[in-house]
């Protein structure tokens, strides 16, 4: 046998994984009690980006058919329910609130984290209520799902976005319960950050939808 | 540690597999192709583009056939030769830049050649129709074909789906709008007659679902998409009677959607048209 | 390590239901996926027999079959045309979505990914369980369409509107079509949960030393497939939702104005049927690679293990998997050459389509090169792997015809296409599935399958596949369109009756040969001899644990990886395999110390050309 000079080399980047059979993370992750934690990669952080990718593909499919359809001769854009300006402002505000929450989380200021998460959730609910009002405003003017191609796409896109946002509110509620209860800043961020990624994505998605539905 | 169960019979199995590959795949494949050439082959080509398409098919056939035979012979050879036997070891050989580059670049070169040839034929098939082309409309429906000639004015009159007469009743199967003067001399038929050696532009529409206008002898196929009018052109070169098939699943009568196209002299077409237009 | 002990304890606490039915263990879930898929394969196979029955003897009388499917046959035992189309549609849908995707990704993916990367389980075990448990409801919804008014859908697995959108366009376009769409939507959600899990697991849970460059090709293939699924299935989901809206809520995404169906003017207006085709094939083509990439990985593994030789060109293999995955998103238009798209677009798709042939060719030649100077053990797994290579070549070469638009125009929707994809996608994927099952059966169930029966199964299946599908090329050459209830209505198809009969007889033989597999599989499950940990003397991690692996996979300590997975027949080493867990210095050598040249295999990356001993 040759001299054991090269045993157990540890390749860069490889980390001891945690056993999902019992949950929890391995020693490779963060775990210290530092005030400003460097966000470590957790399964949830990766998964949320994959989820964002899948939802992007979904909306790319919806909106590419929309953009093709819009190019045809008989296309007419329906009226813009004025409340959509308000809901757009609300969802932008909710993203700002969520950033406030993360900022508190980074400093392990759990009370502030909880308050801002609750604010974000309330703004999200307000956004959903506003979208429902927008539907009612359109219905009141006699524009239904099947009235014309633009209205079909309007209800489809806002509906699909709303459903995803409702899922986001569920995630926020989870974060409201779990994040401020976490022992450390980094543990709190491990809960908050994936939710924030998803929520900001939905904000961006709404702005995109709003623009292609009415502006361009 | 012991070797994997003593390699008895491995060579025998390998030789059986090699023989099977050579006999069934190589000889069987080539033999069946020769047999098919006589019994189950493309109809004799009867259009101008069809000749180009056939040449492309034969070229591709030759190239892929050679690769098919060679690669299978190679596999058969390896399988014959390298069945586990004795105590020899496999070669610890897993990279060879030159070899890998060769079998990347050679297929790439062959494919680029085929792409270029294909692009030329495709561009020719879809080039603008010659100025002397006649025009005819094909409208597919569940389950049959309807043809319309524009008549002496050369203009197709307006159609309105609401005016289409119910199935089984004569009258206005195409839904011609009598309010449009251009529709007065349109001739609607259940058969297609084309002049030999005269390019023809075919405007393809559908009344209900997607169909596909397929004339095997002309190597012509084009989907009839409801809501769209797709125009193709081709030149029949052989007089005779040919079948039109539907090539896109359109419902339970898909398999009976048979149409007929007759290619004859220019005069014969005119005579026939005159009989239809009363 | 506390983790493992916890896992073992947890397993003991779980009752039968939590352990074997609503299990969160990736191995159980993988086996559940596999078993359910094999059941669906039997359903899809019976449907295939019905198709061949009708095409071999159009309008024939089949009293026995009438007893099995009372609604599908007229009183004198003739298969009805609408039932024929329902059978064609369901055969395609079941085989593609409910058998091959679920068995290869759901089955092997679940079972192998954590085991081959040295993880204890998936990153999200609960999501994994949910992913499986969406699959049976999808099956129930799908199969129930046979029993509703109008029967199963008639519009083919591609479900082109308006045929699939308008209720009176075909008998099966009623409730049956709706159930089909709903079933697909459920299954897509299941696939998305699965692929999300696979990608996260591979990125996050690789054990110490398992760099991406040391992952076995089977894991690379599963990883790439998961990315494909994650990005393509949402597009089909969008299409399904829009079609459901068109059917039930009066929208007009895919239905244009001015249609007259069944003598009635359709009220929809302003849609475009081609949009469905674009969305469908944007999924549809990556889906083809979702079916073929996992078998490619499986076959690479089997060729190396049973050939006792490193896979040739590991890096090129990984690169071509990635290239195929990327290009598969750019080729969907070649399914739409005659759809009425702009011809220039057709040219663009021709270029991308033939470009994807290059990585496929590289993989093929690498497999062939792996056989050169190998020491081949012709186990059933190896036979199926070599069969796969042959089928992939045959199907791949006919693909070159179809990539050229002018040629495709003639062959589109004829039996040539049917022959092509049954070789390259269906049979090849099936051979990957069989090869994988023969190879990993000992690991899955802790018992060996019978070799003699396995070989018999291979010989009959291999001959059966070629006898069934090779003549179909000539049916297509002669112009026989697919999805025809009977080819006898046309003069130009009359001469094909004999060939069709031959194909049908071969197909029946092929179907019967699968009974051998079913018998062997079930018998080995209960009576097979107990398998050792590593019956094939393989290097990858899954073979270094017990057969079957315990809950948590690895006992107390996670394995550590020291080398790439293909150190077979390393010169001077004592055994002809060196598992990935063996440190470089610990290789037992036959004649003294290993010299440095050899240890190319031991550092992070696999050895590159020139670094090995010459």
Coordinates of N, CA, C and O in Angstrom, one line a residue, chain A residues 85-208:
Chain A
X85 N -54.9 51.3 -11.0 CA -53.8 52.2 -10.6 C -53.5 52.1 -9.1 O -52.4 52.0 -8.7
X86 N -54.7 52.0 -8.4 CA -54.5 51.9 -6.9 C -53.9 50.6 -6.6 O -53.0 50.5 -5.8
X87 N -54.4 49.5 -7.2 CA -53.8 48.2 -6.8 C -52.4 48.1 -7.1 O -51.6 47.5 -6.4
X88 N -52.0 48.7 -8.3 CA -50.6 48.7 -8.6 C -49.8 49.4 -7.6 O -48.7 48.9 -7.1
X89 N -50.3 50.5 -7.1 CA -49.6 51.3 -6.0 C -49.5 50.4 -4.8 O -48.4 50.3 -4.1
X90 N -50.6 49.7 -4.5 CA -50.6 48.9 -3.3 C -49.6 47.8 -3.3 O -48.8 47.5 -2.4
X91 N -49.5 47.1 -4.5 CA -48.6 45.9 -4.5 C -47.1 46.4 -4.5 O -46.2 45.8 -3.9
X92 N -46.9 47.6 -5.1 CA -45.5 48.2 -5.0 C -45.2 48.5 -3.6 O -44.1 48.2 -3.1
X93 N -46.2 49.0 -2.9 CA -46.0 49.4 -1.5 C -45.7 48.1 -0.7 O -44.9 48.1 0.2
X94 N -46.4 47.0 -1.0 CA -46.2 45.8 -0.3 C -44.8 45.3 -0.4 O -44.2 44.7 0.5
X95 N -44.2 45.4 -1.6 CA -42.8 45.0 -1.8 C -41.9 45.8 -0.9 O -40.9 45.3 -0.4
X96 N -42.2 47.1 -0.9 CA -41.3 48.0 0.0 C -41.4 47.6 1.4 O -40.4 47.5 2.1
X97 N -42.7 47.3 1.9 CA -42.9 46.9 3.2 C -42.1 45.6 3.5 O -41.5 45.4 4.6
X98 N -42.1 44.7 2.5 CA -41.4 43.4 2.8 C -39.9 43.6 2.9 O -39.2 42.9 3.7
X99 N -39.4 44.6 2.1 CA -38.0 44.9 2.2 C -37.7 45.5 3.6 O -36.6 45.2 4.2
X100 N -38.6 46.3 4.1 CA -38.5 46.8 5.5 C -38.4 45.6 6.5 O -37.5 45.6 7.4
X101 N -39.3 44.6 6.2 CA -39.3 43.5 7.1 C -37.9 42.8 7.1 O -37.4 42.4 8.1
X102 N -37.4 42.6 5.9 CA -36.1 41.9 5.7 C -35.0 42.7 6.5 O -34.1 42.1 7.1
X103 N -35.1 44.0 6.3 CA -34.1 44.8 7.0 C -34.1 44.6 8.5 O -33.0 44.5 9.1
X104 N -35.3 44.6 9.0 CA -35.4 44.3 10.5 C -34.9 42.9 10.8 O -34.2 42.7 11.8
X105 N -35.2 42.0 9.9 CA -34.7 40.6 10.1 C -33.2 40.5 10.1 O -32.7 39.8 11.0
X106 N -32.6 41.3 9.3 CA -31.1 41.2 9.2 C -30.5 41.7 10.5 O -29.4 41.2 10.9
X107 N -31.2 42.6 11.2 CA -30.7 43.1 12.5 C -31.2 42.3 13.7 O -31.1 42.7 14.8
X108 N -31.9 41.2 13.3 CA -32.6 40.4 14.4 C -33.6 41.2 15.2 O -33.8 40.9 16.3
X109 N -34.1 42.2 14.6 CA -35.2 43.0 15.3 C -36.5 42.3 15.0 O -37.2 42.6 14.1
X110 N -36.9 41.3 15.8 CA -38.0 40.5 15.5 C -39.3 41.2 15.6 O -40.2 40.8 14.8
X111 N -39.5 42.2 16.4 CA -40.8 42.9 16.5 C -41.0 43.6 15.2 O -42.1 43.5 14.6
X112 N -40.0 44.3 14.8 CA -40.1 45.1 13.5 C -40.4 44.1 12.4 O -41.2 44.4 11.5
X113 N -39.7 43.0 12.4 CA -39.9 42.0 11.3 C -41.3 41.6 11.3 O -42.0 41.5 10.2
X114 N -41.9 41.3 12.5 CA -43.3 40.8 12.5 C -44.2 41.9 12.0 O -45.1 41.6 11.2
X115 N -44.0 43.1 12.5 CA -44.9 44.2 12.1 C -44.9 44.4 10.6 O -46.0 44.4 9.9
X116 N -43.7 44.4 10.0 CA -43.7 44.7 8.6 C -44.2 43.5 7.8 O -44.8 43.7 6.7
X117 N -44.0 42.3 8.3 CA -44.6 41.2 7.5 C -46.1 41.2 7.6 O -46.8 41.0 6.6
X118 N -46.6 41.7 8.7 CA -48.1 41.8 8.8 C -48.6 42.9 7.9 O -49.6 42.7 7.2
X119 N -47.8 44.0 7.8 CA -48.2 45.1 6.9 C -48.2 44.6 5.5 O -49.1 44.8 4.7
X120 N -47.2 43.8 5.1 CA -47.1 43.3 3.7 C -48.3 42.4 3.5 O -48.9 42.5 2.4
X121 N -48.7 41.5 4.4 CA -49.8 40.6 4.2 C -51.1 41.4 4.0 O -51.9 41.1 3.1
X122 N -51.2 42.5 4.9 CA -52.5 43.3 4.7 C -52.5 44.0 3.4 O -53.6 44.0 2.7
X123 N -51.4 44.5 2.9 CA -51.3 45.1 1.6 C -51.7 44.1 0.5 O -52.3 44.4 -0.4
X124 N -51.1 42.9 0.7 CA -51.4 41.9 -0.3 C -52.9 41.6 -0.3 O -53.5 41.5 -1.4
X125 N -53.6 41.5 0.8 CA -55.0 41.3 0.9 C -55.7 42.4 0.2 O -56.7 42.2 -0.5
X126 N -55.2 43.6 0.5 CA -55.9 44.8 -0.1 C -55.7 44.8 -1.6 O -56.7 45.1 -2.4
X127 N -54.6 44.3 -2.1 CA -54.4 44.2 -3.6 C -55.4 43.2 -4.1 O -56.1 43.5 -5.2
X128 N -55.6 42.1 -3.5 CA -56.5 41.1 -4.0 C -57.9 41.7 -4.0 O -58.7 41.5 -5.0
X129 N -58.3 42.4 -2.9 CA -59.6 43.0 -2.9 C -59.8 44.0 -4.0 O -60.8 44.0 -4.7
X130 N -58.7 44.7 -4.3 CA -58.8 45.7 -5.4 C -59.0 45.0 -6.7 O -59.7 45.5 -7.6
X131 N -58.3 43.9 -6.9 CA -58.4 43.2 -8.2 C -59.8 42.7 -8.4 O -60.4 42.8 -9.5
X132 N -60.4 42.2 -7.3 CA -61.8 41.8 -7.3 C -62.7 42.9 -7.7 O -63.7 42.8 -8.5
X133 N -62.4 44.1 -7.1 CA -63.2 45.3 -7.4 C -63.1 45.7 -8.9 O -64.1 46.0 -9.5
X134 N -61.9 45.5 -9.4 CA -61.7 45.8 -10.8 C -62.5 44.9 -11.7 O -63.1 45.3 -12.7
X135 N -62.6 43.6 -11.3 CA -63.5 42.7 -12.0 C -64.9 43.2 -12.0 O -65.6 43.2 -13.0
X136 N -65.3 43.6 -10.8 CA -66.7 44.0 -10.6 C -67.0 45.3 -11.4 O -68.1 45.5 -12.0
X137 N -66.0 46.2 -11.5 CA -66.2 47.4 -12.3 C -66.4 47.0 -13.7 O -67.2 47.6 -14.4
X138 N -65.6 46.1 -14.2 CA -65.7 45.7 -15.6 C -67.1 45.0 -15.8 O -67.8 45.3 -16.8
X139 N -67.5 44.1 -14.9 CA -68.8 43.5 -15.1 C -69.9 44.5 -15.1 O -70.8 44.4 -15.9
X140 N -69.7 45.5 -14.3 CA -70.8 46.6 -14.2 C -70.9 47.3 -15.6 O -72.0 47.7 -16.0
X141 N -69.8 47.4 -16.3 CA -69.9 48.0 -17.7 C -70.2 47.0 -18.7 O -70.1 47.3 -19.9
X142 N -70.5 45.8 -18.3 CA -71.0 44.8 -19.3 C -69.9 44.0 -20.0 O -70.1 43.5 -21.0
X143 N -68.7 44.1 -19.4 CA -67.6 43.4 -20.0 C -67.3 42.1 -19.2 O -66.9 42.1 -18.1
X144 N -67.6 41.0 -19.9 CA -67.4 39.7 -19.2 C -66.2 38.9 -19.8 O -65.6 39.4 -20.7
X145 N -66.0 37.8 -19.3 CA -64.9 36.9 -19.7 C -64.9 36.7 -21.2 O -63.8 36.9 -21.9
X146 N -66.0 36.4 -21.8 CA -66.1 36.0 -23.2 C -66.5 37.2 -24.1 O -66.8 36.9 -25.3
X147 N -66.5 38.4 -23.6 CA -67.0 39.5 -24.4 C -66.1 39.7 -25.6 O -66.6 39.9 -26.7
X148 N -64.8 39.9 -25.4 CA -63.9 40.0 -26.5 C -62.6 39.5 -26.1 O -62.3 39.1 -25.0
X149 N -61.7 39.3 -27.1 CA -60.4 38.7 -26.8 C -59.6 39.4 -25.7 O -59.0 38.8 -24.8
X150 N -59.7 40.7 -25.7 CA -58.9 41.5 -24.7 C -59.5 41.2 -23.3 O -58.7 40.9 -22.3
X151 N -60.8 41.1 -23.2 CA -61.4 40.8 -21.8 C -61.1 39.4 -21.4 O -60.8 39.2 -20.2
X152 N -61.1 38.5 -22.4 CA -60.7 37.1 -22.0 C -59.3 37.0 -21.4 O -59.1 36.5 -20.4
X153 N -58.4 37.7 -22.1 CA -57.0 37.7 -21.6 C -56.9 38.5 -20.3 O -56.2 38.1 -19.4
X154 N -57.7 39.6 -20.1 CA -57.6 40.3 -18.9 C -58.0 39.5 -17.7 O -57.3 39.4 -16.7
X155 N -59.2 38.8 -17.8 CA -59.6 38.0 -16.7 C -58.7 36.8 -16.5 O -58.4 36.4 -15.3
X156 N -58.2 36.2 -17.6 CA -57.3 35.0 -17.4 C -56.0 35.5 -16.7 O -55.6 34.8 -15.7
X157 N -55.4 36.5 -17.2 CA -54.1 36.9 -16.6 C -54.2 37.4 -15.2 O -53.5 37.1 -14.3
X158 N -55.2 38.3 -14.9 CA -55.4 38.8 -13.6 C -55.8 37.7 -12.6 O -55.3 37.6 -11.5
X159 N -56.6 36.7 -13.1 CA -57.0 35.6 -12.3 C -55.8 34.7 -12.0 O -55.6 34.4 -10.8
X160 N -55.0 34.4 -13.0 CA -53.9 33.5 -12.7 C -52.9 34.2 -11.8 O -52.4 33.6 -10.8
X161 N -52.7 35.5 -12.0 CA -51.8 36.3 -11.1 C -52.4 36.3 -9.7 O -51.6 36.1 -8.7
X162 N -53.7 36.5 -9.6 CA -54.3 36.6 -8.3 C -54.2 35.3 -7.5 O -53.9 35.3 -6.3
X163 N -54.3 34.2 -8.2 CA -54.2 32.9 -7.5 C -52.8 32.7 -7.0 O -52.6 32.2 -5.9
X164 N -51.8 33.0 -7.8 CA -50.4 32.9 -7.3 C -50.2 33.8 -6.1 O -49.5 33.5 -5.2
X165 N -50.8 35.0 -6.2 CA -50.6 35.9 -5.1 C -51.3 35.4 -3.8 O -50.8 35.6 -2.7
X166 N -52.5 34.8 -4.0 CA -53.1 34.2 -2.8 C -52.2 33.1 -2.2 O -52.1 33.1 -0.9
X167 N -51.5 32.4 -3.0 CA -50.5 31.4 -2.5 C -49.4 32.2 -1.7 O -48.9 31.8 -0.7
X168 N -49.0 33.4 -2.3 CA -48.0 34.2 -1.6 C -48.5 34.7 -0.3 O -47.6 34.8 0.7
X169 N -49.8 35.0 -0.1 CA -50.3 35.4 1.2 C -50.2 34.3 2.2 O -49.8 34.5 3.3
X170 N -50.5 33.1 1.7 CA -50.3 31.9 2.5 C -48.9 31.8 3.0 O -48.6 31.6 4.2
X171 N -47.9 32.0 2.1 CA -46.5 32.0 2.5 C -46.2 33.1 3.5 O -45.4 32.8 4.4
X172 N -46.7 34.2 3.3 CA -46.5 35.4 4.2 C -47.0 35.0 5.6 O -46.4 35.3 6.6
X173 N -48.2 34.4 5.6 CA -48.8 34.1 7.0 C -47.8 33.1 7.7 O -47.6 33.2 8.9
X174 N -47.3 32.1 6.9 CA -46.3 31.2 7.5 C -45.1 32.0 8.0 O -44.7 31.7 9.1
X175 N -44.7 32.9 7.2 CA -43.5 33.7 7.7 C -43.8 34.5 8.9 O -43.0 34.7 9.8
X176 N -45.0 35.1 9.0 CA -45.4 35.9 10.1 C -45.3 35.0 11.4 O -44.9 35.4 12.4
X177 N -45.7 33.7 11.3 CA -45.7 32.9 12.5 C -44.3 32.4 12.8 O -43.9 32.4 13.9
X178 N -43.5 32.1 11.7 CA -42.2 31.4 12.0 C -41.0 32.4 12.1 O -40.2 32.2 12.9
X179 N -41.0 33.4 11.2 CA -39.7 34.1 11.1 C -39.4 34.9 12.4 O -38.3 34.7 12.9
X180 N -40.4 35.6 13.0 CA -40.0 36.3 14.2 C -39.7 35.4 15.4 O -39.0 35.7 16.3
X181 N -40.2 34.1 15.3 CA -39.9 33.2 16.4 C -38.5 32.6 16.3 O -38.1 31.8 17.1
X182 N -37.8 32.8 15.2 CA -36.5 32.2 14.9 C -35.5 32.7 16.0 O -35.6 33.8 16.5
X183 N -34.5 31.8 16.2 CA -33.6 32.2 17.3 C -32.6 33.2 16.8 O -32.1 34.1 17.6
X184 N -32.2 33.2 15.5 CA -31.1 34.1 15.0 C -31.6 34.8 13.8 O -32.6 34.5 13.2
X185 N -30.9 35.8 13.5 CA -31.2 36.6 12.3 C -31.2 35.8 11.1 O -32.0 35.8 10.2
X186 N -30.1 34.9 11.0 CA -30.0 34.2 9.7 C -31.2 33.1 9.6 O -31.7 32.9 8.5
X187 N -31.6 32.6 10.8 CA -32.7 31.7 10.7 C -34.0 32.4 10.3 O -34.8 31.9 9.5
X188 N -34.1 33.6 10.8 CA -35.3 34.4 10.4 C -35.3 34.7 8.9 O -36.3 34.6 8.2
X189 N -34.1 35.0 8.4 CA -34.0 35.3 7.0 C -34.2 34.1 6.1 O -34.7 34.1 5.0
X190 N -33.8 32.9 6.7 CA -34.0 31.7 5.9 C -35.5 31.5 5.6 O -35.9 30.9 4.6
X191 N -36.4 31.9 6.6 CA -37.8 31.8 6.3 C -38.3 33.0 5.5 O -39.1 32.8 4.5
X192 N -37.8 34.2 5.8 CA -38.3 35.4 5.1 C -37.9 35.5 3.6 O -38.7 35.9 2.8
X193 N -36.6 35.2 3.4 CA -36.1 35.5 2.1 C -36.8 34.7 0.9 O -37.1 35.4 -0.1
X194 N -37.0 33.4 1.0 CA -37.7 32.8 -0.1 C -39.1 33.4 -0.3 O -39.5 33.6 -1.5
X195 N -39.8 33.7 0.8 CA -41.1 34.4 0.6 C -40.9 35.7 -0.1 O -41.7 36.0 -1.0
X196 N -39.9 36.4 0.3 CA -39.7 37.7 -0.3 C -39.4 37.6 -1.8 O -39.9 38.4 -2.6
X197 N -38.5 36.6 -2.1 CA -38.2 36.4 -3.6 C -39.5 36.2 -4.4 O -39.7 36.8 -5.4
X198 N -40.3 35.3 -3.8 CA -41.6 35.0 -4.5 C -42.5 36.2 -4.6 O -43.0 36.5 -5.7
X199 N -42.6 37.0 -3.5 CA -43.5 38.1 -3.5 C -43.0 39.2 -4.5 O -43.8 39.8 -5.2
X200 N -41.7 39.5 -4.4 CA -41.2 40.5 -5.4 C -41.4 40.1 -6.8 O -41.7 40.9 -7.7
X201 N -41.2 38.8 -7.0 CA -41.5 38.3 -8.4 C -42.9 38.6 -8.8 O -43.2 39.1 -9.9
X202 N -43.9 38.4 -7.9 CA -45.3 38.6 -8.2 C -45.5 40.1 -8.5 O -46.3 40.4 -9.3
X203 N -44.8 40.9 -7.7 CA -45.0 42.4 -7.9 C -44.5 42.7 -9.3 O -45.2 43.4 -10.1
X204 N -43.3 42.2 -9.7 CA -42.8 42.5 -11.0 C -43.7 41.9 -12.1 O -43.9 42.6 -13.1
X205 N -44.2 40.8 -11.8 CA -45.1 40.1 -12.8 C -46.4 41.0 -13.0 O -46.8 41.2 -14.2
X206 N -46.9 41.5 -11.9 CA -48.1 42.4 -12.1 C -47.8 43.6 -12.9 O -48.6 44.0 -13.8
X207 N -46.7 44.2 -12.6 CA -46.3 45.5 -13.4 C -46.2 45.1 -14.9 O -46.7 45.8 -15.7
X208 N -45.6 44.0 -15.1 CA -45.4 43.5 -16.5 C -46.8 43.3 -17.2 O -47.1 43.8 -18.3

